[in-house]
JSON list of C-alpha atoms in Angstrom, two decimals:
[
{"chain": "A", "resi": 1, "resn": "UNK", "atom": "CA", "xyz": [23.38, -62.18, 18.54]},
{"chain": "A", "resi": 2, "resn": "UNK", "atom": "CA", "xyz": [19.59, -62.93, 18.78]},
{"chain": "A", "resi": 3, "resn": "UNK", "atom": "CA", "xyz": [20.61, -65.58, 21.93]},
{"chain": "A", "resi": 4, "resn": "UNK", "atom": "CA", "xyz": [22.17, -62.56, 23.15]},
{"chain": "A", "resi": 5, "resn": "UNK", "atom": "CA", "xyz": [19.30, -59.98, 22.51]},
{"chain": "A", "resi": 6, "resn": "UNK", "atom": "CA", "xyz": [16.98, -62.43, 24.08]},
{"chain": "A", "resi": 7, "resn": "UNK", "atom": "CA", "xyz": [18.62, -62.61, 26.95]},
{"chain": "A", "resi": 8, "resn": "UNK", "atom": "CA", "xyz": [18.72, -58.89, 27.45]},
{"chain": "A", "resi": 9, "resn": "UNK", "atom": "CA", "xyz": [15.19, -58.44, 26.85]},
{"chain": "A", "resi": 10, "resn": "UNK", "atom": "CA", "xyz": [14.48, -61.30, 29.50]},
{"chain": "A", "resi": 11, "resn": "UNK", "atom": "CA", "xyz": [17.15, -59.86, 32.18]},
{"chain": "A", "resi": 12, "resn": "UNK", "atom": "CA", "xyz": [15.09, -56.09, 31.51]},
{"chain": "A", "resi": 13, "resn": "UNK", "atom": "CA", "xyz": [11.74, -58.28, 32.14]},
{"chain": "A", "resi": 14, "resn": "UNK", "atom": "CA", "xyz": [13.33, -59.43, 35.37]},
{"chain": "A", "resi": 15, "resn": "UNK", "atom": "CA", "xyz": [14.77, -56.31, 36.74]},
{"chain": "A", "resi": 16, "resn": "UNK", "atom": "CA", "xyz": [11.37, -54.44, 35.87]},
{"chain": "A", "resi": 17, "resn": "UNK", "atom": "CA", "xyz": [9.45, -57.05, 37.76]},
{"chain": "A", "resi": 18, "resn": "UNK", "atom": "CA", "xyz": [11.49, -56.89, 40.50]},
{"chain": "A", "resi": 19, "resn": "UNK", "atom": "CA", "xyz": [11.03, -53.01, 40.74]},
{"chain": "A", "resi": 20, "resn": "UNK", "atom": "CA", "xyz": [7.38, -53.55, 41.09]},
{"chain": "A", "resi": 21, "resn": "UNK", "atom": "CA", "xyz": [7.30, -55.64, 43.57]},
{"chain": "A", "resi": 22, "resn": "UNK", "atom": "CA", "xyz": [10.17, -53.67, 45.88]},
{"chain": "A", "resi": 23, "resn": "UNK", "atom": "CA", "xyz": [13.15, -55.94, 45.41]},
{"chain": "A", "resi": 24, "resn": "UNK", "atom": "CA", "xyz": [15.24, -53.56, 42.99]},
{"chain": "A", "resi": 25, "resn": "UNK", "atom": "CA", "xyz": [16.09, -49.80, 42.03]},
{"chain": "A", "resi": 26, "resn": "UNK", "atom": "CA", "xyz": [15.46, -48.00, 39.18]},
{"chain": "A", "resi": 27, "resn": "UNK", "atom": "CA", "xyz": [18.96, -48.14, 38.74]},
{"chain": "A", "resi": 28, "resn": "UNK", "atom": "CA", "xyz": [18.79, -51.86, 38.41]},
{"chain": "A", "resi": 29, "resn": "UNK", "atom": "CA", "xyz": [16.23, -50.95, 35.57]},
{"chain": "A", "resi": 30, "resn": "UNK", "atom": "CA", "xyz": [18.18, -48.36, 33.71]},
{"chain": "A", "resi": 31, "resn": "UNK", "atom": "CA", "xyz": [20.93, -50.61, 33.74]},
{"chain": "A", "resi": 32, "resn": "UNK", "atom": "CA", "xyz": [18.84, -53.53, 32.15]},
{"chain": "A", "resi": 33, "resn": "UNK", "atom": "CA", "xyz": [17.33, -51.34, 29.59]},
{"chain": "A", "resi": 34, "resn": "UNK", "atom": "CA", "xyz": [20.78, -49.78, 28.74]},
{"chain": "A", "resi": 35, "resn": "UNK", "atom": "CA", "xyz": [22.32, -53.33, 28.07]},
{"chain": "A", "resi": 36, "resn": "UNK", "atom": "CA", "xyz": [19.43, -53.88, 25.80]},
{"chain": "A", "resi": 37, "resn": "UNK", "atom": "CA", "xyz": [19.75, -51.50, 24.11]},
{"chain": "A", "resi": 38, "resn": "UNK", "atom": "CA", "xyz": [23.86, -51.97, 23.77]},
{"chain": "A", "resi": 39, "resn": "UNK", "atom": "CA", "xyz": [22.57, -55.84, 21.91]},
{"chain": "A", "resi": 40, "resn": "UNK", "atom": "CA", "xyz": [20.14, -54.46, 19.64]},
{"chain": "A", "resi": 41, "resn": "UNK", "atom": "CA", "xyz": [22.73, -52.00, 18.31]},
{"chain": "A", "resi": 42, "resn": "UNK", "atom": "CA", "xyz": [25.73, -54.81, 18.36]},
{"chain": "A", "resi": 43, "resn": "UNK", "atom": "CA", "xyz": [23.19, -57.23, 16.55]},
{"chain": "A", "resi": 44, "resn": "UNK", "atom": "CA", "xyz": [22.77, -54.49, 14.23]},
{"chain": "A", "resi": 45, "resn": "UNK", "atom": "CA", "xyz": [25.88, -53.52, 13.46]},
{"chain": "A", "resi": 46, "resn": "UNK", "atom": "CA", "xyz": [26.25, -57.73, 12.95]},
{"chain": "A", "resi": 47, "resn": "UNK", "atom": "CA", "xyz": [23.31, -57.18, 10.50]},
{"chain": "A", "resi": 48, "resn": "UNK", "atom": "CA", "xyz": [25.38, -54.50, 8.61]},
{"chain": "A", "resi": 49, "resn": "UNK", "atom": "CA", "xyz": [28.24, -56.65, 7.97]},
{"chain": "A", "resi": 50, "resn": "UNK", "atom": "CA", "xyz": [26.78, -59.73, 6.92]},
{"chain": "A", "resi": 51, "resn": "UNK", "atom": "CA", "xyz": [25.26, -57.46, 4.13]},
{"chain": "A", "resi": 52, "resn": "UNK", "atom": "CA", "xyz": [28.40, -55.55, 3.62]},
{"chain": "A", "resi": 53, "resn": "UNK", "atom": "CA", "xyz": [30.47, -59.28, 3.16]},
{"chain": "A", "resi": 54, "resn": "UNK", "atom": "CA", "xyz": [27.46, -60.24, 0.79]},
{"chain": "A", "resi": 55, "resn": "UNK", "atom": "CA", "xyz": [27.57, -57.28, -1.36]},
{"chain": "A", "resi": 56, "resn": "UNK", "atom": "CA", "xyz": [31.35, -57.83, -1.06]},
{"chain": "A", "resi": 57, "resn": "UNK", "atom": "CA", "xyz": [30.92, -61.22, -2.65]},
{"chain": "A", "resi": 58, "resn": "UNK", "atom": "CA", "xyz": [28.49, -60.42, -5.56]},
{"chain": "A", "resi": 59, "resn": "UNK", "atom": "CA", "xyz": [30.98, -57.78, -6.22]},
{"chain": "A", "resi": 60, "resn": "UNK", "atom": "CA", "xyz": [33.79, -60.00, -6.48]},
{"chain": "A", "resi": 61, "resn": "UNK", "atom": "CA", "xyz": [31.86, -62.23, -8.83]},
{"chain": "A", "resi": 62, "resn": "UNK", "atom": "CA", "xyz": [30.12, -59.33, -11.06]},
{"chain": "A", "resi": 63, "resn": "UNK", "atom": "CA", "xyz": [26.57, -60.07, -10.38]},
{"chain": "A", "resi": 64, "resn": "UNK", "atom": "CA", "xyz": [23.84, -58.54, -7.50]},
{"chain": "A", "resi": 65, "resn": "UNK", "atom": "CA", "xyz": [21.18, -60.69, -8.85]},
{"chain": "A", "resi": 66, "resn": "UNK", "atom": "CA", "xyz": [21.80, -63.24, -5.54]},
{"chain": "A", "resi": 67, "resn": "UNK", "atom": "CA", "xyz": [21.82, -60.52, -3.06]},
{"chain": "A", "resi": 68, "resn": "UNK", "atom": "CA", "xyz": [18.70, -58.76, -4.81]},
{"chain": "A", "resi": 69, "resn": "UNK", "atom": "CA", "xyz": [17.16, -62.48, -4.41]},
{"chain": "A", "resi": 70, "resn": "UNK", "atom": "CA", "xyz": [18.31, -62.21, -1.05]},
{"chain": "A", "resi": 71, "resn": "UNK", "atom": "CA", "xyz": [17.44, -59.36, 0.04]},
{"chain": "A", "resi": 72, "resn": "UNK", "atom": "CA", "xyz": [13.36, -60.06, -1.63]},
{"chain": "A", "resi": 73, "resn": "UNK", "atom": "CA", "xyz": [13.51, -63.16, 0.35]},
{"chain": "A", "resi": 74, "resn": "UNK", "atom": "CA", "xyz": [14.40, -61.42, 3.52]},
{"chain": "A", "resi": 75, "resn": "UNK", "atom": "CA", "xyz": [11.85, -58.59, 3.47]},
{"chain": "A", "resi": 76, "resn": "UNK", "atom": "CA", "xyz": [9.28, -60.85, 2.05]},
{"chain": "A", "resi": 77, "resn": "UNK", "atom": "CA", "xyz": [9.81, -62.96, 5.37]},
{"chain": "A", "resi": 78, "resn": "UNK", "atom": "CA", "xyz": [9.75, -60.09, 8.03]}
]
């Protein structure tokens, strides 16, 4: 998903650039952004269920104590 995300972001670089200089529409644009936006909410949704599957596991097992450590190491990296 972040390959994916990057790509969009790079494609809505392209199409803005291209509006500036006269080659594209704001169409082009909108349509650039709107993908964007369409990764950032599938790699979100992706976020969700990794979390969901982990929870899912320390249920399973009886113990949140790995995702808690988890989810400290996460934030503490962001």
């Amino acid at each position: 998903m972040p390959i994916q995300v990057k790509s969009a972001v790079i494609a809505t670089q392209q199409a803005e650039a291209r509006y500036r200089t006269g080659l594209g529409s704001v169409a082009q644009v909108a349509q650039a952004n709107e993908t964007l936006a369409q990764s950032r909410v599938q790699e979100a949704i992706a976020r969700v269920g990794v979390w969901r599957a982990l929870l899912s596991v320390a249920s399973v097992h009886g113990d949140i104590r790995p995702l808690l450590s988890e989810s400290d190491r996460v934030q503490k990296g962001m």
